[in-house]
Amino acid sequence: MKKRITVLTGAGISAESGINTFRDAGGLWEGHDVMDVASPEGFARNPKLVLDFYNQRRRQLPEVFPNKAHKALFKLEEFYDVTIVTQNVDDLHERAGSTNLIHIHGELLKARSTKNENVIIPWSKDLNLGDYCEKGHQLRPHIVWFGEAVPLLQQAAIATQNADIVIIIGTSMQVYPAASLIDYAQSGVPIYFIDPQPNVSENNYDNLSIIAKTAVEGLPNLVTELTETAKRKS
């Protein structure tokens, strides 16, 4: 039986493909206050602004491509049972070939009903006022906004709890509730933290290894190491 690896990914891995990480040092998202474009209240106040904001993000997707880190994670599937828990709303993991993903913050390429959050449909074009679900309700981006529940968090926690190895890439682990996922890792499970400016120390968790590099610099070598280990044991 293959060992289980759960990978937690954040904005850093997508940034290396050219996707903006939204929030700058001033806390603004592309010049907007975060609560104007990523909250239910912001959508209620100015739905057109919010739809336009995510339309711009969606239009960017065909212009960017999976990088070496995304592709390295796909290679892991040959030797491990891999689950990727991502905070990213792009489709770069899927385009790199990864097959088992949990998008805890939603997906740009989906829309959902404003009336029933379980009515979720694929959506690749611009989303505008007047685009309705089958029941006649306005559609909104399938994005988890600030102040909203994170429906897939329990599924992500179980994946982390069941992992034999945990890899954390390109996330500060400061945004909750996603940041709490590391606490579900079983005691003694190897945890690899890949980030050029890590804000944790190896004393914070048992069996934590810090790789102070970007995803593209640090992940392929780790994947090679893990696959070689799996080959020797098979």
Coordinates of N, CA and C in Angstrom, one line a residue:
M1 N 0.8 -1.2 0.0 CA 0.0 0.0 0.0 C 0.9 1.3 0.0
K2 N 0.5 2.2 -0.8 CA 1.3 3.5 -0.9 C 1.1 4.3 0.4
K3 N 2.2 4.9 0.8 CA 2.1 5.8 1.9 C 1.3 7.1 1.5
R4 N 0.7 7.7 2.5 CA -0.1 8.9 2.2 C 0.6 10.2 2.4
I5 N 0.6 11.1 1.4 CA 1.2 12.4 1.6 C 0.1 13.4 1.4
T6 N -0.1 14.3 2.4 CA -1.0 15.5 2.3 C -0.1 16.7 2.1
V7 N -0.4 17.5 1.0 CA 0.3 18.7 0.7 C -0.6 19.9 0.9
L8 N -0.1 20.8 1.7 CA -0.9 22.1 1.9 C -0.2 23.2 1.1
T9 N -0.9 23.7 0.1 CA -0.3 24.8 -0.7 C -1.0 26.1 -0.6
G10 N -0.2 27.2 -0.7 CA -0.8 28.5 -0.7 C -0.3 29.4 -1.8
A11 N -0.4 30.6 -1.7 CA -0.2 31.6 -2.8 C 1.2 31.5 -3.4
G12 N 2.2 31.1 -2.6 CA 3.5 31.1 -3.0 C 3.8 30.3 -4.2
I13 N 3.1 29.1 -4.3 CA 3.4 28.2 -5.4 C 2.8 28.7 -6.7
S14 N 1.6 29.4 -6.6 CA 1.0 30.0 -7.8 C 1.8 31.3 -8.2
A15 N 2.3 32.0 -7.3 CA 3.0 33.3 -7.6 C 4.2 33.0 -8.5
E16 N 4.8 31.8 -8.4 CA 5.9 31.5 -9.3 C 5.5 31.2 -10.7
S17 N 4.2 31.1 -10.9 CA 3.7 30.9 -12.3 C 3.2 32.3 -12.8
G18 N 3.3 33.3 -12.0 CA 2.9 34.6 -12.4 C 1.5 35.1 -12.0
I19 N 0.9 34.3 -11.1 CA -0.4 34.7 -10.5 C -0.2 35.6 -9.3
N20 N -0.8 36.8 -9.4 CA -0.7 37.7 -8.3 C -1.3 37.1 -7.0
T21 N -0.6 37.4 -5.9 CA -1.0 36.9 -4.6 C -2.1 37.7 -4.0
F22 N -2.7 38.6 -4.8 CA -3.9 39.5 -4.3 C -3.4 40.5 -3.3
R23 N -3.0 40.1 -2.1 CA -2.8 41.1 -1.1 C -1.4 41.6 -1.1
D24 N -1.3 42.9 -1.0 CA 0.1 43.5 -1.0 C 0.4 44.0 0.4
A25 N 1.5 44.6 0.6 CA 2.0 45.0 2.0 C 1.0 45.9 2.7
G26 N 0.2 46.6 2.0 CA -0.8 47.5 2.6 C -2.1 46.8 2.9
G27 N -2.2 45.5 2.6 CA -3.4 44.8 2.9 C -4.5 45.0 1.8
L28 N -4.1 45.6 0.7 CA -5.1 45.8 -0.4 C -5.0 44.7 -1.3
W29 N -6.1 44.4 -2.0 CA -6.1 43.4 -3.0 C -6.3 44.1 -4.4
E30 N -5.2 44.2 -5.1 CA -5.3 44.8 -6.4 C -5.9 46.2 -6.3
G31 N -5.5 46.9 -5.2 CA -5.9 48.3 -5.0 C -7.3 48.4 -4.3
H32 N -7.9 47.3 -4.0 CA -9.2 47.3 -3.3 C -9.1 46.9 -1.8
D33 N -9.9 47.5 -1.0 CA -9.9 46.9 0.4 C -10.5 45.5 0.3
V34 N -9.9 44.6 1.1 CA -10.2 43.2 1.0 C -11.7 43.0 1.3
M35 N -12.3 43.7 2.1 CA -13.6 43.5 2.5 C -14.6 44.0 1.4
D36 N -14.1 44.8 0.5 CA -15.0 45.2 -0.7 C -15.1 44.1 -1.7
V37 N -14.1 43.3 -1.8 CA -14.1 42.3 -2.9 C -14.1 40.8 -2.5
A38 N -14.0 40.6 -1.2 CA -13.9 39.3 -0.7 C -14.7 39.1 0.6
S39 N -15.9 39.6 0.6 CA -16.8 39.4 1.7 C -18.3 39.5 1.2
P40 N -19.2 38.8 1.9 CA -20.6 38.9 1.5 C -21.1 40.3 1.6
E41 N -20.6 41.1 2.5 CA -21.1 42.5 2.7 C -20.7 43.3 1.4
G42 N -19.4 43.1 1.0 CA -18.9 43.8 -0.2 C -19.7 43.4 -1.4
F43 N -20.1 42.1 -1.5 CA -20.9 41.7 -2.7 C -22.3 42.3 -2.6
A44 N -22.9 42.4 -1.5 CA -24.2 43.0 -1.3 C -24.1 44.5 -1.7
R45 N -23.0 45.2 -1.3 CA -22.9 46.6 -1.6 C -22.7 46.9 -3.1
N46 N -21.8 46.1 -3.7 CA -21.4 46.4 -5.0 C -21.1 45.1 -5.8
P47 N -22.1 44.4 -6.2 CA -21.9 43.1 -6.8 C -21.1 43.2 -8.1
K48 N -21.3 44.3 -8.9 CA -20.6 44.4 -10.1 C -19.1 44.5 -9.9
L49 N -18.7 45.3 -8.9 CA -17.2 45.4 -8.6 C -16.6 44.1 -8.2
V50 N -17.3 43.3 -7.4 CA -16.8 42.0 -7.0 C -16.8 41.0 -8.2
L51 N -17.8 41.0 -9.1 CA -17.8 40.1 -10.2 C -16.7 40.5 -11.2
D52 N -16.4 41.8 -11.4 CA -15.4 42.3 -12.2 C -14.0 41.9 -11.7
F53 N -13.8 42.0 -10.4 CA -12.6 41.6 -9.7 C -12.2 40.1 -10.0
Y54 N -13.2 39.2 -9.9 CA -12.9 37.8 -10.1 C -12.9 37.5 -11.6
N55 N -13.6 38.3 -12.4 CA -13.5 38.1 -13.9 C -12.1 38.3 -14.3
Q56 N -11.4 39.4 -13.8 CA -10.0 39.6 -14.1 C -9.1 38.5 -13.7
R57 N -9.4 37.9 -12.6 CA -8.6 36.8 -12.1 C -8.8 35.6 -13.1
R58 N -10.0 35.4 -13.4 CA -10.4 34.2 -14.3 C -9.7 34.4 -15.7
R59 N -9.8 35.6 -16.2 CA -9.2 35.9 -17.5 C -7.7 35.6 -17.6
Q60 N -7.0 35.7 -16.4 CA -5.6 35.6 -16.3 C -5.2 34.1 -16.5
L61 N -6.1 33.2 -16.1 CA -5.7 31.8 -16.0 C -5.1 31.2 -17.3
P62 N -5.7 31.5 -18.5 CA -5.1 30.9 -19.7 C -3.7 31.5 -20.0
E63 N -3.3 32.5 -19.3 CA -2.0 33.2 -19.6 C -0.9 32.6 -18.7
V64 N -1.2 31.8 -17.7 CA -0.3 31.3 -16.8 C -0.3 29.8 -16.9
F65 N 0.8 29.2 -16.5 CA 1.0 27.7 -16.6 C 1.6 27.1 -15.4
P66 N 1.4 25.8 -15.2 CA 2.0 25.1 -14.0 C 3.5 25.2 -14.1
N67 N 4.1 25.4 -12.9 CA 5.5 25.5 -12.9 C 6.2 24.1 -12.4
K68 N 7.5 24.1 -12.2 CA 8.2 22.9 -11.8 C 7.7 22.3 -10.5
A69 N 7.2 23.2 -9.6 CA 6.7 22.7 -8.3 C 5.4 22.0 -8.5
H70 N 4.5 22.6 -9.3 CA 3.2 21.9 -9.6 C 3.5 20.5 -10.2
K71 N 4.4 20.5 -11.2 CA 4.7 19.2 -11.9 C 5.3 18.2 -11.0
A72 N 6.2 18.7 -10.1 CA 6.8 17.8 -9.1 C 5.8 17.1 -8.2
L73 N 4.8 17.8 -7.8 CA 3.7 17.2 -7.0 C 3.0 16.1 -7.7
F74 N 2.8 16.3 -9.0 CA 2.1 15.2 -9.8 C 3.0 14.0 -9.9
K75 N 4.3 14.2 -10.0 CA 5.2 13.0 -10.0 C 5.1 12.1 -8.8
L76 N 4.8 12.8 -7.6 CA 4.7 12.0 -6.4 C 3.6 11.0 -6.4
E77 N 2.6 11.2 -7.3 CA 1.5 10.2 -7.3 C 1.9 8.8 -7.8
E78 N 3.0 8.7 -8.5 CA 3.5 7.4 -9.0 C 3.8 6.5 -7.8
F79 N 4.3 7.1 -6.7 CA 4.8 6.3 -5.6 C 4.0 6.5 -4.3
Y80 N 3.2 7.6 -4.2 CA 2.4 7.9 -3.0 C 1.0 8.2 -3.3
D81 N 0.2 8.0 -2.3 CA -1.2 8.4 -2.3 C -1.3 9.9 -1.9
V82 N -1.4 10.8 -2.9 CA -1.2 12.2 -2.6 C -2.6 13.0 -2.6
T83 N -2.8 13.7 -1.5 CA -3.9 14.7 -1.5 C -3.4 16.1 -1.4
I84 N -3.8 17.0 -2.2 CA -3.4 18.3 -2.2 C -4.5 19.2 -1.6
V85 N -4.2 19.8 -0.5 CA -5.2 20.8 0.1 C -4.7 22.2 -0.2
T86 N -5.4 22.9 -1.1 CA -4.9 24.2 -1.5 C -5.8 25.3 -1.1
Q87 N -5.1 26.4 -0.8 CA -5.8 27.6 -0.5 C -6.0 28.4 -1.8
N88 N -5.4 28.0 -2.9 CA -5.4 28.7 -4.2 C -6.7 28.4 -4.9
V89 N -7.2 29.4 -5.6 CA -8.4 29.2 -6.4 C -8.2 29.0 -7.9
D90 N -6.9 28.9 -8.3 CA -6.6 28.7 -9.7 C -6.7 27.2 -10.0
D91 N -6.4 26.8 -11.2 CA -6.5 25.4 -11.6 C -5.1 24.8 -12.0
L92 N -4.0 25.4 -11.5 CA -2.7 25.0 -11.9 C -2.3 23.6 -11.5
H93 N -2.8 23.2 -10.3 CA -2.5 21.8 -9.8 C -3.2 20.8 -10.8
E94 N -4.4 21.1 -11.1 CA -5.1 20.2 -12.1 C -4.4 20.1 -13.4
R95 N -4.0 21.2 -13.9 CA -3.3 21.3 -15.2 C -2.0 20.6 -15.2
A96 N -1.4 20.5 -14.0 CA -0.1 19.8 -13.9 C -0.3 18.3 -13.8
G97 N -1.6 17.9 -13.6 CA -1.9 16.5 -13.6 C -2.4 15.9 -12.3
S98 N -2.3 16.7 -11.2 CA -2.7 16.2 -9.9 C -4.2 15.8 -9.9
T99 N -4.5 14.7 -9.2 CA -5.8 14.2 -9.4 C -6.7 14.3 -8.1
N100 N -6.1 14.5 -7.0 CA -6.9 14.5 -5.7 C -6.7 15.8 -5.0
L101 N -7.6 16.7 -5.2 CA -7.5 18.1 -4.7 C -8.7 18.5 -3.8
I102 N -8.3 19.3 -2.8 CA -9.4 19.9 -2.0 C -9.1 21.4 -2.0
H103 N -10.0 22.1 -2.7 CA -9.9 23.6 -2.8 C -10.6 24.2 -1.6
I104 N -9.9 24.5 -0.5 CA -10.7 24.9 0.7 C -11.2 26.4 0.5
H105 N -10.6 27.2 -0.4 CA -11.1 28.5 -0.5 C -11.9 28.7 -1.8
G106 N -12.3 27.6 -2.5 CA -13.1 27.7 -3.7 C -12.3 27.7 -5.0
E107 N -13.0 27.9 -6.1 CA -12.4 27.8 -7.4 C -12.9 28.8 -8.3
L108 N -11.9 29.5 -9.0 CA -12.3 30.5 -10.0 C -13.1 30.0 -11.1
L109 N -12.9 28.7 -11.5 CA -13.6 28.1 -12.7 C -14.9 27.5 -12.3
K110 N -15.5 28.0 -11.2 CA -16.8 27.5 -10.8 C -17.6 28.7 -10.3
A111 N -19.0 28.6 -10.5 CA -19.9 29.7 -9.9 C -20.9 28.9 -9.1
R112 N -21.5 29.7 -8.2 CA -22.6 29.1 -7.4 C -23.8 30.0 -7.2
S113 N -24.9 29.4 -6.9 CA -26.1 30.2 -6.7 C -26.0 31.0 -5.4
T114 N -26.5 32.3 -5.5 CA -26.5 33.1 -4.3 C -27.6 32.6 -3.3
K115 N -28.5 31.8 -3.7 CA -29.6 31.3 -2.9 C -29.2 30.0 -2.2
N116 N -28.5 29.1 -3.0 CA -28.2 27.7 -2.5 C -26.8 27.4 -2.8
E117 N -26.0 27.4 -1.7 CA -24.5 27.3 -1.9 C -24.1 25.9 -2.4
N118 N -25.1 25.0 -2.4 CA -24.8 23.6 -3.0 C -25.0 23.5 -4.5
V119 N -25.6 24.6 -5.1 CA -25.7 24.6 -6.5 C -24.5 25.2 -7.1
I120 N -23.5 24.4 -7.6 CA -22.2 24.8 -8.0 C -22.1 24.3 -9.5
I121 N -21.7 25.2 -10.4 CA -21.6 24.8 -11.8 C -20.2 25.3 -12.3
P122 N -19.7 24.6 -13.3 CA -18.4 25.0 -14.0 C -18.7 26.4 -14.7
W123 N -17.6 27.2 -14.6 CA -17.8 28.5 -15.2 C -16.4 29.1 -15.6
S124 N -16.2 29.2 -17.0 CA -14.9 29.6 -17.5 C -14.9 31.0 -18.1
K125 N -16.1 31.6 -18.3 CA -16.2 32.9 -18.9 C -16.4 34.0 -17.9
D126 N -16.6 35.3 -18.3 CA -17.0 36.3 -17.4 C -18.3 36.0 -16.7
L127 N -18.4 36.4 -15.4 CA -19.7 36.2 -14.7 C -20.2 37.6 -14.4
N128 N -21.5 37.8 -14.9 CA -22.1 39.1 -14.9 C -23.4 39.2 -14.1
L129 N -23.8 40.3 -13.8 CA -25.2 40.5 -13.2 C -26.1 40.1 -14.3
G130 N -27.1 39.3 -13.9 CA -28.1 38.7 -14.9 C -27.7 37.3 -15.3
D131 N -26.6 36.7 -14.8 CA -26.3 35.3 -15.0 C -26.9 34.6 -13.8
Y132 N -27.9 33.7 -14.1 CA -28.7 33.0 -13.1 C -28.5 31.5 -13.1
C133 N -28.8 30.9 -12.0 CA -28.8 29.5 -11.9 C -30.2 29.0 -12.4
E134 N -30.4 27.7 -12.5 CA -31.6 27.2 -13.0 C -32.9 27.6 -12.3
K135 N -32.7 28.0 -11.1 CA -33.9 28.4 -10.3 C -34.1 29.9 -10.4
G136 N -33.3 30.6 -11.2 CA -33.5 32.0 -11.4 C -32.8 32.9 -10.4
H137 N -31.8 32.4 -9.7 CA -31.0 33.2 -8.7 C -29.7 33.6 -9.3
Q138 N -29.3 34.8 -8.9 CA -28.0 35.4 -9.4 C -26.9 34.4 -9.0
L139 N -25.9 34.2 -9.9 CA -24.7 33.4 -9.6 C -23.6 34.3 -9.0
R140 N -22.8 33.8 -8.2 CA -21.6 34.5 -7.6 C -20.4 33.6 -7.8
P141 N -19.2 34.2 -7.6 CA -18.0 33.3 -7.7 C -18.0 32.2 -6.6
H142 N -17.5 31.1 -7.0 CA -17.5 30.0 -6.0 C -16.2 30.1 -5.2
I143 N -16.2 31.2 -4.4 CA -15.0 31.6 -3.6 C -15.5 31.7 -2.1
V144 N -14.7 31.2 -1.2 CA -15.0 31.3 0.2 C -14.5 32.7 0.6
W145 N -15.4 33.6 1.0 CA -15.1 34.9 1.4 C -14.9 35.1 2.9
F146 N -14.3 36.1 3.3 CA -14.1 36.4 4.7 C -15.4 36.4 5.4
G147 N -15.5 35.8 6.5 CA -16.7 35.7 7.3 C -17.6 34.5 6.9
E148 N -17.2 33.8 5.9 CA -18.0 32.6 5.5 C -17.4 31.3 6.0
A149 N -18.3 30.3 6.2 CA -17.8 29.0 6.6 C -16.9 28.4 5.5
V150 N -16.0 27.5 5.9 CA -15.1 26.8 4.9 C -15.6 25.4 4.9
P151 N -16.5 25.1 3.9 CA -17.2 23.8 3.9 C -16.3 22.6 3.8
L152 N -15.1 22.7 3.1 CA -14.3 21.5 3.0 C -13.2 21.4 4.0
L153 N -13.3 22.2 5.1 CA -12.2 22.2 6.1 C -12.1 20.9 6.8
Q154 N -13.3 20.3 7.1 CA -13.2 19.0 7.8 C -12.6 17.9 6.9
Q155 N -12.9 17.9 5.7 CA -12.3 17.0 4.7 C -10.8 17.2 4.7
A156 N -10.3 18.4 4.7 CA -8.9 18.7 4.7 C -8.2 18.3 6.0
A157 N -8.9 18.5 7.1 CA -8.4 18.1 8.4 C -8.2 16.6 8.4
I158 N -9.2 15.8 7.9 CA -9.1 14.4 7.9 C -7.9 13.9 7.0
A159 N -7.7 14.6 5.9 CA -6.6 14.2 5.0 C -5.3 14.5 5.7
T160 N -5.2 15.5 6.5 CA -4.0 15.8 7.2 C -3.7 14.9 8.3
Q161 N -4.8 14.5 9.0 CA -4.7 13.6 10.1 C -4.3 12.2 9.7
N162 N -4.7 11.8 8.5 CA -4.4 10.5 8.0 C -3.0 10.4 7.3
A163 N -2.3 11.5 7.1 CA -1.1 11.5 6.3 C 0.1 10.8 7.1
D164 N 0.9 10.2 6.3 CA 2.2 9.6 6.8 C 3.3 10.7 6.6
I165 N 3.1 11.6 5.7 CA 4.0 12.7 5.5 C 3.2 14.0 5.2
V166 N 3.6 15.1 5.7 CA 2.9 16.4 5.4 C 3.9 17.3 4.8
I167 N 3.5 18.0 3.7 CA 4.4 19.0 3.0 C 3.6 20.3 2.9
I168 N 4.2 21.4 3.4 CA 3.6 22.7 3.4 C 4.4 23.6 2.4
I169 N 3.7 24.2 1.5 CA 4.4 24.9 0.4 C 3.8 26.3 0.2
G170 N 4.6 27.4 0.2 CA 4.1 28.7 -0.2 C 3.0 29.3 0.5
T171 N 2.9 29.0 1.8 CA 1.8 29.6 2.6 C 2.5 30.0 4.0
S172 N 2.1 31.1 4.5 CA 2.6 31.6 5.7 C 2.0 30.9 6.9
M173 N 1.0 30.1 6.7 CA 0.2 29.4 7.8 C -0.2 30.4 8.8
Q174 N -0.6 31.6 8.3 CA -1.1 32.6 9.2 C -2.6 32.9 9.1
V175 N -3.2 32.4 7.9 CA -4.6 32.7 7.7 C -5.4 31.6 8.2
Y176 N -6.3 31.9 9.1 CA -7.2 30.9 9.7 C -8.5 30.8 9.0
P177 N -9.2 29.7 8.9 CA -8.8 28.4 9.6 C -7.8 27.5 8.9
A178 N -7.4 27.9 7.7 CA -6.4 27.0 7.0 C -5.2 26.7 7.8
A179 N -4.7 27.7 8.6 CA -3.5 27.6 9.3 C -3.5 26.5 10.4
S180 N -4.8 26.2 10.8 CA -4.9 25.2 11.9 C -4.7 23.8 11.4
L181 N -4.6 23.6 10.1 CA -4.6 22.2 9.6 C -3.3 21.5 10.0
I182 N -2.2 22.2 10.2 CA -1.0 21.5 10.6 C -1.1 20.8 11.9
D183 N -2.0 21.4 12.7 CA -2.2 20.8 14.1 C -2.9 19.4 14.0
Y184 N -3.4 19.0 12.9 CA -4.1 17.7 12.8 C -3.1 16.6 12.4
A185 N -1.9 17.0 12.0 CA -0.9 16.0 11.7 C -0.6 15.1 12.9
Q186 N -0.5 13.8 12.7 CA -0.2 12.9 13.8 C 1.2 13.2 14.4
S187 N 1.4 13.0 15.7 CA 2.7 13.2 16.3 C 3.7 12.3 15.7
G188 N 4.9 12.9 15.4 CA 6.0 12.1 14.8 C 6.0 12.0 13.3
V189 N 4.9 12.4 12.6 CA 4.8 12.4 11.1 C 5.8 13.5 10.6
P190 N 6.6 13.1 9.6 CA 7.5 14.1 9.0 C 6.7 15.3 8.4
I191 N 7.1 16.5 8.7 CA 6.5 17.7 8.1 C 7.6 18.5 7.5
Y192 N 7.4 18.8 6.2 CA 8.4 19.6 5.4 C 7.7 20.9 5.1
F193 N 8.4 22.0 5.5 CA 7.9 23.4 5.3 C 8.8 24.1 4.3
I194 N 8.2 24.4 3.1 CA 9.0 25.0 2.1 C 8.5 26.4 1.9
D195 N 9.4 27.4 2.2 CA 9.0 28.8 2.1 C 10.3 29.6 2.2
P196 N 10.5 30.6 1.3 CA 11.8 31.4 1.3 C 11.9 32.2 2.5
Q197 N 10.8 32.5 3.2 CA 10.9 33.3 4.4 C 10.1 32.6 5.5
P198 N 10.5 31.5 6.0 CA 9.7 30.7 6.9 C 9.5 31.4 8.2
N199 N 8.3 31.4 8.7 CA 7.9 32.1 9.9 C 7.7 31.1 11.1
V200 N 8.2 29.9 10.9 CA 8.2 28.9 12.0 C 9.6 28.4 12.2
S201 N 9.8 27.8 13.3 CA 11.1 27.2 13.6 C 11.0 25.7 13.7
E202 N 12.1 25.0 13.6 CA 12.0 23.5 13.7 C 11.6 23.1 15.2
N203 N 11.6 24.0 16.1 CA 11.2 23.7 17.5 C 9.7 23.8 17.6
N204 N 9.0 24.3 16.6 CA 7.6 24.5 16.8 C 6.8 23.2 16.7
Y205 N 7.3 22.2 16.0 CA 6.6 21.0 15.8 C 7.6 19.8 15.8
D206 N 7.1 18.7 16.2 CA 8.0 17.5 16.2 C 8.3 17.1 14.7
N207 N 9.5 16.7 14.4 CA 9.8 16.2 13.1 C 9.6 17.2 12.0
L208 N 9.8 18.5 12.2 CA 9.6 19.5 11.2 C 11.0 19.8 10.6
S209 N 11.0 19.8 9.2 CA 12.1 20.2 8.5 C 11.8 21.4 7.6
I210 N 12.6 22.4 7.8 CA 12.4 23.7 7.0 C 13.3 23.7 5.8
I211 N 12.7 24.0 4.7 CA 13.5 24.2 3.4 C 13.2 25.7 3.0
A212 N 14.2 26.5 3.3 CA 14.0 28.0 3.1 C 14.3 28.3 1.7
K213 N 13.4 27.8 0.8 CA 13.5 28.1 -0.6 C 12.1 28.3 -1.2
T214 N 12.1 28.8 -2.4 CA 10.8 28.9 -3.1 C 10.3 27.5 -3.4
A215 N 9.0 27.4 -3.8 CA 8.5 26.1 -4.2 C 9.3 25.5 -5.4
V216 N 9.6 26.4 -6.4 CA 10.3 25.9 -7.6 C 11.7 25.5 -7.3
E217 N 12.3 26.1 -6.3 CA 13.7 25.8 -5.9 C 13.8 24.6 -5.0
G218 N 12.8 24.5 -4.1 CA 12.9 23.5 -3.0 C 12.2 22.2 -3.2
L219 N 11.1 22.3 -3.9 CA 10.2 21.1 -4.0 C 10.7 20.0 -4.9
P220 N 11.2 20.3 -6.1 CA 11.7 19.2 -6.9 C 12.7 18.3 -6.2
N221 N 13.7 18.8 -5.5 CA 14.7 18.0 -4.8 C 14.0 17.2 -3.7
L222 N 13.1 17.7 -3.0 CA 12.4 16.9 -2.0 C 11.6 15.8 -2.6
V223 N 10.9 16.1 -3.7 CA 10.2 15.0 -4.4 C 11.1 13.9 -4.9
T224 N 12.3 14.3 -5.4 CA 13.2 13.3 -5.8 C 13.7 12.4 -4.7
E225 N 13.9 13.0 -3.5 CA 14.3 12.3 -2.3 C 13.2 11.4 -1.9
L226 N 12.0 11.8 -1.9 CA 10.9 11.0 -1.4 C 10.6 9.8 -2.4
T227 N 10.7 10.1 -3.7 CA 10.5 9.0 -4.7 C 11.6 8.0 -4.6
E228 N 12.8 8.4 -4.4 CA 13.9 7.4 -4.2 C 13.7 6.6 -3.0
T229 N 13.3 7.2 -1.9 CA 13.0 6.4 -0.7 C 11.9 5.4 -1.0
A230 N 10.8 5.8 -1.7 CA 9.8 4.8 -2.0 C 10.2 3.7 -2.9
K231 N 11.1 4.0 -3.8 CA 11.6 3.0 -4.7 C 12.4 1.9 -4.0
R232 N 13.2 2.4 -3.0 CA 14.0 1.5 -2.2 C 13.2 0.5 -1.4
K233 N 12.0 1.0 -1.0 CA 11.2 0.2 -0.1 C 10.2 -0.7 -0.8
S234 N 10.1 -0.4 -2.1 CA 9.1 -1.2 -2.9 C 9.7 -2.5 -3.4

